[in-house]
Amino acid sequence: MSNEIHSESEKAQPLVYQIRIEGHLGHQWADWFEGLVITALDNGETLLTGPVVDQAALHGWLKKVRDLGIPLLSVVRVKPDQAGPFDVKSEMIDRSKTNLKEK
């Protein structure tokens, strides 16, 4: 799998990742996962979504998941227009306070 960006429009867009974990995170975790939108899914999983400046930042978020002992289900790079709860060209909307169930 290649991490290369080919077109000029892709170079202008930040890379956006979705990290899927088991269980629901409460709103108190928003500061821990600064820069990511936390979305509780109906199936009992949580989706962490956000722009990633580089691979080191992505690994930093994955380390936080590991440090909490939460099972990691998937890590997926998505196109910015498919990222869902925020527009990466503007301010991110933190929906964690309205969408999450307490653990």
Coordinates of C-alpha atoms in Angstrom, one line a residue, residues 3-83:
N3 CA 1.2 6.6 1.0
E4 CA 2.1 8.7 -2.0
I5 CA 0.0 11.7 -3.0
H6 CA -0.2 12.1 -6.7
S7 CA -2.4 15.0 -7.7
E8 CA -2.0 18.7 -6.7
S9 CA -5.5 18.6 -5.1
E10 CA -4.6 15.7 -2.9
K11 CA -1.5 17.5 -1.8
A12 CA -3.6 20.4 -0.6
Q13 CA -5.9 18.2 1.5
P14 CA -4.8 17.0 4.9
L15 CA -4.7 13.3 5.4
V16 CA -7.7 12.2 7.5
Y17 CA -7.8 8.9 9.5
Q18 CA -10.6 7.1 11.3
I19 CA -9.6 4.9 14.2
R20 CA -12.2 2.5 15.3
I21 CA -12.1 1.1 18.9
E22 CA -14.2 -1.2 21.0
G23 CA -16.6 0.4 23.5
H24 CA -17.8 3.9 24.0
L25 CA -15.6 6.7 25.3
G26 CA -17.2 9.5 27.4
H27 CA -16.8 13.2 26.7
Q28 CA -14.1 13.4 29.3
W29 CA -11.7 11.8 26.8
A30 CA -11.9 14.7 24.3
D31 CA -8.9 16.4 25.8
W32 CA -6.9 13.1 25.7
F33 CA -7.6 12.7 22.0
E34 CA -7.1 16.4 21.2
G35 CA -7.6 17.1 17.5
L36 CA -9.9 14.1 17.0
V37 CA -13.7 14.0 16.9
I38 CA -15.1 11.2 19.1
T39 CA -18.2 9.6 17.8
A40 CA -20.0 6.8 19.7
L41 CA -21.5 4.3 17.2
D42 CA -24.8 2.4 17.8
N43 CA -22.9 -0.9 17.6
G44 CA -21.0 -0.2 20.8
E45 CA -17.8 1.1 19.1
T46 CA -16.2 4.5 19.0
L47 CA -14.8 6.2 15.9
L48 CA -12.0 8.7 16.4
T49 CA -11.7 10.9 13.3
G50 CA -9.3 13.7 12.4
P51 CA -6.7 15.2 10.2
V52 CA -3.2 13.8 10.6
V53 CA -0.2 16.0 9.9
D54 CA 2.3 13.1 9.6
Q55 CA 2.8 9.4 10.5
A56 CA 4.3 10.4 13.8
A57 CA 1.0 12.0 14.8
L58 CA -0.9 9.0 13.7
H59 CA 1.3 6.7 15.8
G60 CA 0.9 9.1 18.8
W61 CA -2.8 8.6 18.7
L62 CA -2.5 4.8 18.3
K63 CA -0.1 4.9 21.3
K64 CA -2.8 6.6 23.4
V65 CA -5.3 3.9 22.4
R66 CA -2.8 1.3 23.4
D67 CA -2.1 3.0 26.7
L68 CA -5.8 2.9 27.6
G69 CA -5.9 -0.8 26.9
I70 CA -8.8 -0.4 24.5
P71 CA -9.0 -2.9 21.7
L72 CA -8.1 -1.4 18.4
L73 CA -10.5 -2.6 15.7
S74 CA -9.3 -0.7 12.6
V75 CA -7.3 2.3 11.2
V76 CA -8.5 3.7 7.9
R77 CA -7.3 6.6 5.8
V78 CA -10.4 8.4 4.3
K79 CA -10.8 11.1 1.8
P80 CA -11.4 14.5 3.6
D81 CA -14.9 14.8 1.9
Q82 CA -15.9 11.4 3.3
A83 CA -14.6 12.0 6.8

